[in-house]
């Protein structure tokens, strides 16, 4: 498998983001978009829970060289149950927020289908069916985009119809992936009982990470006021190119299929440099050509263009090694690193603003990511870690159906160039 195969899921994610996140932001009125944003945040929260309790747990099983064929039914059942639960919760929240039955139904359907689509996409990438994952995501984005454009032409693009477009796109993507849901309460219980250690560990680690993500902009806001908070959030939004790449690789990193070599880190660092350079040049051009509206947050961020580029570089490497560590480290080794990571990010970013003022907020964030990256590097494979992965290709060529056997294969070295089957 050449590295270019990852272009497919990256393209699918970018297209989905454009249709599901950007288009509603550009078209919907403030109140309508606020309701839509609440629903999306509910989805994002449940997605983090899904990664912690199901997807990354399964990837850690792959890293330990465990056969997953016997666990596939439980995995799909847990995925189906959580998608259903999240859809129900999102629908109820939408009903409370909007007092609109159809909107609530659309919100519930969009959240449930999107949760399920994300889970099976994770599975496809982890099992080396990367092109299929990307194509299904692209199909979903195209379907959602076509219906959105049709509704715009008819003047019928509202919060409710935007949610319906999201739901339809996610449903089509799920169907095209060819992996059906499993409704089995007993299998769900088996999944959480059998994997309770990993579920508890990753849930705790995710909770600490959330404190870091939410707490950092709030901390710099408390220290320096609204401007550093806004600059931090805006700069964070511009790290999207790096986050797309890392999220595409997430399943492979946690499972240990890639990333276990210096070459992988160097490749990711190179991607970060390219992305950072592009964003820096883009902000500089926008500022020098007078294309930015006066008083906008992008206008305020433009003088920090070089710092934003540096943040993309350091975040690329830091995020890469963090996902490697999420699969590698166990117990106290993982939690201790996550706590230390949070302390470093909060401490360095907050101290930078406190000591050097608003101008240092983005540079401090970039430095914090660089320092935190060293926390996730271990020289010993057995340092509180799960087993070193072996027979990677054999484990990751999972069955195309829920009950098929796992194929056998030869032992391979961990790299970014494992052959696709």
Tab-separated table of C-alpha atoms in Angstrom:
chain	number	residue	atom	x	y	z
A	1	UNK	CA	0.000	0.000	0.000
A	2	UNK	CA	1.511	3.295	-1.027
A	3	UNK	CA	1.115	6.266	1.287
A	4	UNK	CA	-1.155	7.901	-1.279
A	5	UNK	CA	-3.974	5.547	-0.330
A	6	UNK	CA	-4.567	7.734	2.712
A	7	UNK	CA	-5.619	10.511	0.340
A	8	UNK	CA	-9.012	8.803	0.004
A	9	UNK	CA	-10.142	9.027	3.647
A	10	UNK	CA	-8.555	12.480	3.920
A	11	UNK	CA	-10.559	13.648	0.901
A	12	UNK	CA	-13.684	12.093	2.373
A	13	UNK	CA	-13.180	13.861	5.673
A	14	UNK	CA	-12.506	17.217	4.019
A	15	UNK	CA	-15.583	16.896	1.798
A	16	UNK	CA	-17.735	15.880	4.765
A	17	UNK	CA	-16.486	18.818	6.790
A	18	UNK	CA	-17.292	21.215	3.963
A	19	UNK	CA	-20.867	19.962	3.622
A	20	UNK	CA	-21.690	19.187	7.258
A	21	UNK	CA	-19.859	21.968	9.108
A	22	UNK	CA	-18.867	24.798	6.776
A	23	UNK	CA	-21.995	25.067	4.598
A	24	UNK	CA	-24.458	25.408	7.519
A	25	UNK	CA	-22.166	28.024	9.076
A	26	UNK	CA	-22.256	30.062	5.853
A	27	UNK	CA	-25.983	29.731	5.111
A	28	UNK	CA	-28.017	29.359	8.297
A	29	UNK	CA	-29.129	32.395	10.322
A	30	UNK	CA	-27.556	32.906	13.740
A	31	UNK	CA	-30.305	31.247	15.766
A	32	UNK	CA	-30.647	28.342	13.332
A	33	UNK	CA	-26.913	27.775	13.270
A	34	UNK	CA	-26.760	27.934	17.075
A	35	UNK	CA	-29.226	25.039	17.270
A	36	UNK	CA	-27.301	23.136	14.605
A	37	UNK	CA	-24.035	23.764	16.484
A	38	UNK	CA	-25.496	22.390	19.717
A	39	UNK	CA	-26.438	19.171	17.925
A	40	UNK	CA	-22.996	18.888	16.380
A	41	UNK	CA	-21.342	19.374	19.773
A	42	UNK	CA	-23.515	16.585	21.186
A	43	UNK	CA	-22.348	14.362	18.329
A	44	UNK	CA	-18.704	15.324	18.952
A	45	UNK	CA	-19.023	14.479	22.644
A	46	UNK	CA	-20.518	11.063	21.923
A	47	UNK	CA	-17.878	10.451	19.238
A	48	UNK	CA	-15.138	10.986	21.817
A	49	UNK	CA	-16.929	8.494	24.061
A	50	UNK	CA	-17.154	6.015	21.181
A	51	UNK	CA	-13.436	6.265	20.479
A	52	UNK	CA	-12.610	5.727	24.146
A	53	UNK	CA	-14.955	2.825	24.811
A	54	UNK	CA	-15.121	0.978	21.485
A	55	UNK	CA	-12.843	2.015	18.608
A	56	UNK	CA	-9.524	2.614	20.365
A	57	UNK	CA	-10.194	-0.369	22.633
A	58	UNK	CA	-10.421	-2.558	19.555
A	59	UNK	CA	-7.249	-1.032	18.112
A	60	UNK	CA	-5.403	-1.836	21.353
A	61	UNK	CA	-6.549	-5.448	20.951
A	62	UNK	CA	-4.944	-5.458	17.500
A	63	UNK	CA	-1.725	-4.085	18.979
A	64	UNK	CA	-1.641	-6.935	21.496
A	65	UNK	CA	-1.789	-9.368	18.558
A	66	UNK	CA	-5.145	-10.646	19.727
A	67	UNK	CA	-7.468	-12.231	17.170
A	68	UNK	CA	-10.446	-9.931	16.731
A	69	UNK	CA	-12.661	-12.281	14.734
A	70	UNK	CA	-14.379	-13.515	17.895
A	71	UNK	CA	-14.913	-9.928	19.051
A	72	UNK	CA	-16.329	-8.490	15.833
A	73	UNK	CA	-19.942	-9.236	16.716
A	74	UNK	CA	-19.525	-7.626	20.124
A	75	UNK	CA	-17.746	-4.657	18.528
A	76	UNK	CA	-20.574	-4.102	16.048
A	77	UNK	CA	-23.216	-4.580	18.739
A	78	UNK	CA	-21.540	-2.026	21.008
A	79	UNK	CA	-21.200	0.375	18.072
A	80	UNK	CA	-24.871	-0.062	17.157
A	81	UNK	CA	-26.025	0.415	20.744
A	82	UNK	CA	-23.984	3.563	21.330
A	83	UNK	CA	-25.064	5.047	17.987
A	84	UNK	CA	-28.702	4.417	18.924
A	85	UNK	CA	-28.223	5.868	22.401
A	86	UNK	CA	-26.460	8.964	21.093
A	87	UNK	CA	-29.121	9.527	18.447
A	88	UNK	CA	-31.851	9.314	21.069
A	89	UNK	CA	-30.022	11.726	23.363
A	90	UNK	CA	-29.377	14.186	20.545
A	91	UNK	CA	-33.028	14.058	19.508
A	92	UNK	CA	-34.203	14.778	23.051
A	93	UNK	CA	-31.740	17.640	23.440
A	94	UNK	CA	-32.841	19.096	20.099
A	95	UNK	CA	-36.470	18.839	21.184
A	96	UNK	CA	-35.716	20.756	24.380
A	97	UNK	CA	-33.656	23.403	22.566
A	98	UNK	CA	-35.992	23.947	19.605
A	99	UNK	CA	-39.394	22.552	20.672
A	100	UNK	CA	-39.667	21.244	17.111
A	101	UNK	CA	-40.501	17.580	16.564
A	102	UNK	CA	-39.247	17.192	13.001
A	103	UNK	CA	-36.004	18.987	13.801
A	104	UNK	CA	-35.501	16.711	16.810
A	105	UNK	CA	-36.083	13.611	14.673
A	106	UNK	CA	-33.605	14.878	12.075
A	107	UNK	CA	-31.038	15.622	14.776
A	108	UNK	CA	-31.422	12.152	16.238
A	109	UNK	CA	-31.099	10.457	12.850
A	110	UNK	CA	-28.072	12.553	11.846
A	111	UNK	CA	-26.249	11.824	15.106
A	112	UNK	CA	-27.024	8.094	15.099
A	113	UNK	CA	-26.038	7.538	11.454
A	114	UNK	CA	-22.922	9.708	11.765
A	115	UNK	CA	-21.809	7.833	14.884
A	116	UNK	CA	-22.216	4.488	13.167
A	117	UNK	CA	-20.483	5.708	10.006
A	118	UNK	CA	-17.511	6.957	12.046
A	119	UNK	CA	-17.195	3.633	13.837
A	120	UNK	CA	-17.200	1.459	10.744
A	121	UNK	CA	-14.861	3.884	8.980
A	122	UNK	CA	-12.440	3.421	11.886
A	123	UNK	CA	-12.755	-0.349	11.471
A	124	UNK	CA	-12.165	-0.186	7.720
A	125	UNK	CA	-9.012	1.903	8.126
A	126	UNK	CA	-7.689	-0.355	10.892
A	127	UNK	CA	-8.228	-3.426	8.711
A	128	UNK	CA	-6.397	-1.902	5.746
A	129	UNK	CA	-9.539	-1.264	3.702
A	130	UNK	CA	-8.523	2.360	3.611
A	131	UNK	CA	-9.650	3.191	0.088
A	132	UNK	CA	-13.083	1.761	0.810
A	133	UNK	CA	-13.390	3.908	3.927
A	134	UNK	CA	-12.490	7.006	1.929
A	135	UNK	CA	-14.819	6.225	-0.951
A	136	UNK	CA	-17.768	5.617	1.382
A	137	UNK	CA	-17.104	8.941	3.109
A	138	UNK	CA	-16.858	10.695	-0.259
A	139	UNK	CA	-20.125	9.142	-1.393
A	140	UNK	CA	-21.856	10.325	1.760
A	141	UNK	CA	-20.484	13.838	1.323
A	142	UNK	CA	-21.554	13.934	-2.329
A	143	UNK	CA	-25.089	12.811	-1.494
A	144	UNK	CA	-25.374	15.338	1.335
A	145	UNK	CA	-23.885	18.039	-0.882
A	146	UNK	CA	-26.249	17.401	-3.795
A	147	UNK	CA	-29.298	17.521	-1.557
A	148	UNK	CA	-27.988	20.667	0.131
A	149	UNK	CA	-27.482	22.418	-3.208
A	150	UNK	CA	-30.972	21.351	-4.323
A	151	UNK	CA	-32.496	22.733	-1.141
A	152	UNK	CA	-30.561	25.981	-1.549
A	153	UNK	CA	-31.872	26.332	-5.086
A	154	UNK	CA	-35.407	25.847	-3.782
A	155	UNK	CA	-34.875	28.254	-0.910
A	156	UNK	CA	-35.619	25.442	1.537
A	157	UNK	CA	-32.265	25.099	3.318
A	158	UNK	CA	-33.097	25.354	7.019
A	159	UNK	CA	-31.706	23.895	10.223
A	160	UNK	CA	-34.028	20.912	9.895
A	161	UNK	CA	-33.203	20.211	6.254
A	162	UNK	CA	-29.482	20.700	6.915
A	163	UNK	CA	-29.718	17.986	9.589
A	164	UNK	CA	-31.640	15.767	7.164
A	165	UNK	CA	-28.883	16.209	4.566
A	166	UNK	CA	-26.324	15.218	7.185
A	167	UNK	CA	-28.401	12.158	8.145
A	168	UNK	CA	-28.880	11.079	4.533
A	169	UNK	CA	-25.196	11.438	3.714
A	170	UNK	CA	-24.152	9.454	6.797
A	171	UNK	CA	-26.696	6.746	6.000
A	172	UNK	CA	-25.463	6.387	2.409
A	173	UNK	CA	-21.850	6.265	3.602
A	174	UNK	CA	-22.730	3.544	6.120
A	175	UNK	CA	-24.592	1.469	3.554
A	176	UNK	CA	-21.801	1.733	1.002
A	177	UNK	CA	-19.293	0.475	3.580
A	178	UNK	CA	-21.123	-2.857	3.554
A	179	UNK	CA	-20.949	-3.560	7.303
A	180	UNK	CA	-24.365	-3.985	8.889
A	181	UNK	CA	-25.400	-3.169	12.454
A	182	UNK	CA	-25.839	-5.843	15.107
A	183	UNK	CA	-28.643	-5.611	17.675
A	184	UNK	CA	-27.624	-7.827	20.585
A	185	UNK	CA	-27.818	-6.549	24.189
A	186	UNK	CA	-25.884	-9.577	25.405
A	187	UNK	CA	-23.035	-8.904	22.962
A	188	UNK	CA	-22.931	-5.290	24.163
A	189	UNK	CA	-22.603	-6.450	27.764
A	190	UNK	CA	-19.906	-8.926	26.735
A	191	UNK	CA	-17.932	-6.154	25.033
A	192	UNK	CA	-17.879	-3.870	28.052
A	193	UNK	CA	-17.295	-6.682	30.550
A	194	UNK	CA	-14.499	-8.339	28.592
A	195	UNK	CA	-12.790	-5.008	27.848
A	196	UNK	CA	-13.569	-3.159	31.080
A	197	UNK	CA	-9.904	-2.433	31.794
A	198	UNK	CA	-9.242	-0.706	28.463
A	199	UNK	CA	-12.641	1.020	28.521
A	200	UNK	CA	-11.996	2.496	31.952
A	201	UNK	CA	-8.417	3.450	31.120
A	202	UNK	CA	-9.188	5.204	27.834
A	203	UNK	CA	-12.295	6.903	29.250
A	204	UNK	CA	-10.197	8.404	32.056
A	205	UNK	CA	-7.528	9.495	29.596
A	206	UNK	CA	-10.153	11.108	27.356
A	207	UNK	CA	-11.646	13.005	30.303
A	208	UNK	CA	-8.239	14.454	31.188
A	209	UNK	CA	-7.634	15.385	27.545
A	210	UNK	CA	-10.986	17.208	27.486
A	211	UNK	CA	-9.886	19.285	30.468
A	212	UNK	CA	-6.805	20.296	28.494
A	213	UNK	CA	-8.729	21.092	25.305
A	214	UNK	CA	-11.418	23.159	26.992
A	215	UNK	CA	-9.297	24.554	29.796
A	216	UNK	CA	-6.411	26.039	27.798
A	217	UNK	CA	-8.367	28.772	25.949
A	218	UNK	CA	-10.364	29.501	29.107
A	219	UNK	CA	-7.126	29.857	31.090
A	220	UNK	CA	-5.502	32.279	28.647
A	221	UNK	CA	-8.789	34.194	28.579
A	222	UNK	CA	-8.811	34.458	32.355
A	223	UNK	CA	-5.219	35.711	32.310
A	224	UNK	CA	-5.239	38.055	29.326
A	225	UNK	CA	-8.867	38.702	28.437
A	226	UNK	CA	-10.962	38.026	25.359
A	227	UNK	CA	-8.276	38.669	22.723
A	228	UNK	CA	-5.823	35.879	23.658
A	229	UNK	CA	-8.740	33.485	24.061
A	230	UNK	CA	-10.031	34.361	20.595
A	231	UNK	CA	-6.536	34.179	19.075
A	232	UNK	CA	-5.933	30.763	20.632
A	233	UNK	CA	-9.231	29.391	19.326
A	234	UNK	CA	-8.749	30.876	15.852
A	235	UNK	CA	-5.203	29.534	15.578
A	236	UNK	CA	-6.423	26.158	16.808
A	237	UNK	CA	-9.028	26.134	14.036
A	238	UNK	CA	-6.270	26.684	11.469
A	239	UNK	CA	-4.566	23.476	12.592
A	240	UNK	CA	-7.313	21.604	10.726
A	241	UNK	CA	-4.984	20.315	7.937
A	242	UNK	CA	-2.846	18.519	10.508
A	243	UNK	CA	-5.840	17.195	12.432
A	244	UNK	CA	-7.285	15.720	9.241
A	245	UNK	CA	-4.109	13.722	8.604
A	246	UNK	CA	-3.804	12.522	12.201
A	247	UNK	CA	-7.462	11.493	12.415
A	248	UNK	CA	-7.139	9.543	9.175
A	249	UNK	CA	-4.162	7.679	10.660
A	250	UNK	CA	-5.674	7.286	14.124
A	251	UNK	CA	-6.801	3.674	13.840
A	252	UNK	CA	-3.454	2.630	12.389
A	253	UNK	CA	-1.471	4.505	15.025
A	254	UNK	CA	-3.376	3.169	18.029
A	255	UNK	CA	-3.246	-0.392	16.674
A	256	UNK	CA	0.501	-0.127	16.080
A	257	UNK	CA	0.263	-0.809	12.351
A	258	UNK	CA	2.236	2.342	11.583
A	259	UNK	CA	4.170	4.917	13.523
A	260	UNK	CA	6.601	2.667	15.378
A	261	UNK	CA	9.687	4.092	13.724
A	262	UNK	CA	11.607	7.350	13.540
A	263	UNK	CA	10.721	7.495	9.861
A	264	UNK	CA	7.021	7.808	10.707
A	265	UNK	CA	7.674	10.718	13.041
A	266	UNK	CA	9.845	12.422	10.426
A	267	UNK	CA	7.166	11.981	7.765
A	268	UNK	CA	4.555	13.487	10.068
A	269	UNK	CA	6.921	16.318	10.941
A	270	UNK	CA	7.391	17.019	7.241
A	271	UNK	CA	3.612	17.154	6.770
A	272	UNK	CA	3.440	19.590	9.681
A	273	UNK	CA	6.116	21.810	8.130
A	274	UNK	CA	4.309	21.863	4.778
A	275	UNK	CA	0.950	22.609	6.390
A	276	UNK	CA	2.449	25.239	8.662
A	277	UNK	CA	4.229	26.934	5.789
A	278	UNK	CA	1.033	27.000	3.726
A	279	UNK	CA	-1.006	28.554	6.528
A	280	UNK	CA	1.721	31.095	7.301
A	281	UNK	CA	1.968	32.154	3.664
A	282	UNK	CA	-1.818	32.285	3.345
A	283	UNK	CA	-2.262	34.548	6.382
A	284	UNK	CA	0.606	36.781	5.247
A	285	UNK	CA	-0.812	37.158	1.738
A	286	UNK	CA	-4.285	37.936	3.075
A	287	UNK	CA	-2.836	40.602	5.363
A	288	UNK	CA	-0.520	42.219	2.799
A	289	UNK	CA	-3.148	42.303	0.068
A	290	UNK	CA	-5.706	43.872	2.350
A	291	UNK	CA	-8.186	41.024	1.869
A	292	UNK	CA	-9.108	40.740	5.546
A	293	UNK	CA	-11.993	42.678	6.998
A	294	UNK	CA	-10.867	45.150	9.633
A	295	UNK	CA	-11.747	44.083	13.148
A	296	UNK	CA	-12.180	40.388	12.343
A	297	UNK	CA	-10.391	37.705	14.335
A	298	UNK	CA	-8.493	36.598	11.222
A	299	UNK	CA	-7.243	40.164	10.833
A	300	UNK	CA	-6.042	40.072	14.445
A	301	UNK	CA	-4.417	36.689	13.894
A	302	UNK	CA	-2.495	37.656	10.728
A	303	UNK	CA	0.461	39.263	12.599
A	304	UNK	CA	0.915	35.914	14.340
A	305	UNK	CA	1.188	33.997	11.050
A	306	UNK	CA	4.655	32.578	11.750
A	307	UNK	CA	3.604	31.420	15.211
A	308	UNK	CA	0.529	29.698	13.778
A	309	UNK	CA	2.738	27.873	11.292
A	310	UNK	CA	5.054	26.784	14.108
A	311	UNK	CA	2.057	25.482	16.069
A	312	UNK	CA	0.997	23.325	13.120
A	313	UNK	CA	4.500	21.833	12.957
A	314	UNK	CA	4.703	20.966	16.649
A	315	UNK	CA	1.080	19.788	16.828
A	316	UNK	CA	1.655	17.391	13.923
A	317	UNK	CA	4.415	15.530	15.754
A	318	UNK	CA	2.795	15.799	19.188
A	319	UNK	CA	-0.577	14.445	18.033
A	320	UNK	CA	1.149	11.652	16.118
A	321	UNK	CA	3.124	10.371	19.123
A	322	UNK	CA	0.146	10.835	21.451
A	323	UNK	CA	-2.004	8.461	19.418
A	324	UNK	CA	0.901	6.018	19.332
A	325	UNK	CA	1.054	6.254	23.107
A	326	UNK	CA	-2.707	5.780	23.437
A	327	UNK	CA	-2.248	2.325	21.987
A	328	UNK	CA	1.139	1.503	23.528
A	329	UNK	CA	0.964	2.580	27.171
A	330	UNK	CA	-1.110	0.909	29.824
A	331	UNK	CA	-2.421	1.778	33.282
A	332	UNK	CA	-0.469	4.397	35.165
A	333	UNK	CA	1.974	4.908	32.292
A	334	UNK	CA	-0.819	6.271	30.073
A	335	UNK	CA	-2.655	8.287	32.722
A	336	UNK	CA	0.566	9.800	34.093
A	337	UNK	CA	1.601	10.951	30.629
A	338	UNK	CA	-1.822	12.413	29.910
A	339	UNK	CA	-1.827	14.321	33.201
A	340	UNK	CA	1.722	15.561	32.564
A	341	UNK	CA	0.749	16.556	29.015
A	342	UNK	CA	-2.185	18.570	30.338
A	343	UNK	CA	-0.024	20.270	32.984
A	344	UNK	CA	2.612	21.187	30.389
A	345	UNK	CA	0.093	22.592	27.894
A	346	UNK	CA	-1.837	24.562	30.500
A	347	UNK	CA	1.291	25.708	32.317
A	348	UNK	CA	3.418	26.754	29.345
A	349	UNK	CA	0.582	28.443	27.438
A	350	UNK	CA	-0.751	30.243	30.504
A	351	UNK	CA	2.723	31.306	31.655
A	352	UNK	CA	3.561	32.663	28.221
A	353	UNK	CA	0.543	34.960	28.249
A	354	UNK	CA	1.170	35.962	31.870
A	355	UNK	CA	4.840	36.813	31.334
A	356	UNK	CA	4.913	38.140	27.767
A	357	UNK	CA	1.362	39.242	27.043
A	358	UNK	CA	-1.074	38.584	24.231
A	359	UNK	CA	1.643	38.445	21.564
A	360	UNK	CA	2.999	35.234	23.106
A	361	UNK	CA	-0.210	33.179	23.182
A	362	UNK	CA	0.291	31.274	19.917
A	363	UNK	CA	4.048	30.881	20.343
A	364	UNK	CA	3.429	29.504	23.843
A	365	UNK	CA	0.914	26.998	22.498
A	366	UNK	CA	3.434	25.850	19.875
A	367	UNK	CA	6.177	25.459	22.481
A	368	UNK	CA	3.834	23.573	24.801
A	369	UNK	CA	3.037	21.021	22.087
A	370	UNK	CA	6.735	20.524	21.365
A	371	UNK	CA	7.625	19.941	25.014
A	372	UNK	CA	4.628	17.668	25.577
A	373	UNK	CA	5.637	15.456	22.650
A	374	UNK	CA	8.703	14.227	24.547
A	375	UNK	CA	6.448	12.798	27.265
A	376	UNK	CA	5.132	10.162	24.856
A	377	UNK	CA	8.494	8.790	23.764
A	378	UNK	CA	9.590	5.580	25.471
A	379	UNK	CA	12.886	3.803	24.953
A	380	UNK	CA	11.657	0.513	26.354
A	381	UNK	CA	8.836	-1.406	24.692
A	382	UNK	CA	7.875	-2.973	28.014
A	383	UNK	CA	7.764	0.284	30.000
A	384	UNK	CA	4.210	-0.013	31.237
A	385	UNK	CA	3.051	-0.807	27.765
A	386	UNK	CA	0.873	-3.310	26.049
A	387	UNK	CA	2.538	-6.001	23.989
A	388	UNK	CA	4.605	-4.978	20.996
A	389	UNK	CA	2.551	-5.681	17.851
A	390	UNK	CA	3.484	-8.606	15.673
A	391	UNK	CA	2.122	-10.039	12.467
A	392	UNK	CA	0.590	-6.669	11.746
A	393	UNK	CA	-0.706	-7.447	8.281
A	394	UNK	CA	-2.280	-10.712	9.417
A	395	UNK	CA	-4.122	-9.030	12.259
A	396	UNK	CA	-5.250	-6.023	10.334
A	397	UNK	CA	-6.642	-7.895	7.354
A	398	UNK	CA	-9.874	-8.359	9.240
A	399	UNK	CA	-12.852	-10.151	7.683
A	400	UNK	CA	-15.115	-8.291	5.325
A	401	UNK	CA	-18.117	-9.750	7.120
A	402	UNK	CA	-18.910	-10.037	10.792
A	403	UNK	CA	-18.183	-13.719	11.041
A	404	UNK	CA	-15.373	-14.358	8.570
A	405	UNK	CA	-11.979	-15.647	9.687
A	406	UNK	CA	-8.886	-13.508	10.062
A	407	UNK	CA	-6.410	-14.098	7.275
A	408	UNK	CA	-2.890	-15.208	7.970
A	409	UNK	CA	0.071	-13.280	6.779
A	410	UNK	CA	3.739	-12.693	7.129
A	411	UNK	CA	5.430	-10.738	9.857
A	412	UNK	CA	6.200	-7.154	8.818
A	413	UNK	CA	8.100	-4.208	10.179
A	414	UNK	CA	6.073	-1.241	11.346
A	415	UNK	CA	6.262	1.587	8.825
A	416	UNK	CA	4.172	3.988	6.836
A	417	UNK	CA	4.377	1.806	3.753
A	418	UNK	CA	2.636	-1.444	4.681
A	419	UNK	CA	1.149	-3.083	1.564
A	420	UNK	CA	-2.603	-2.841	1.124
A	421	UNK	CA	-4.418	-6.058	0.486
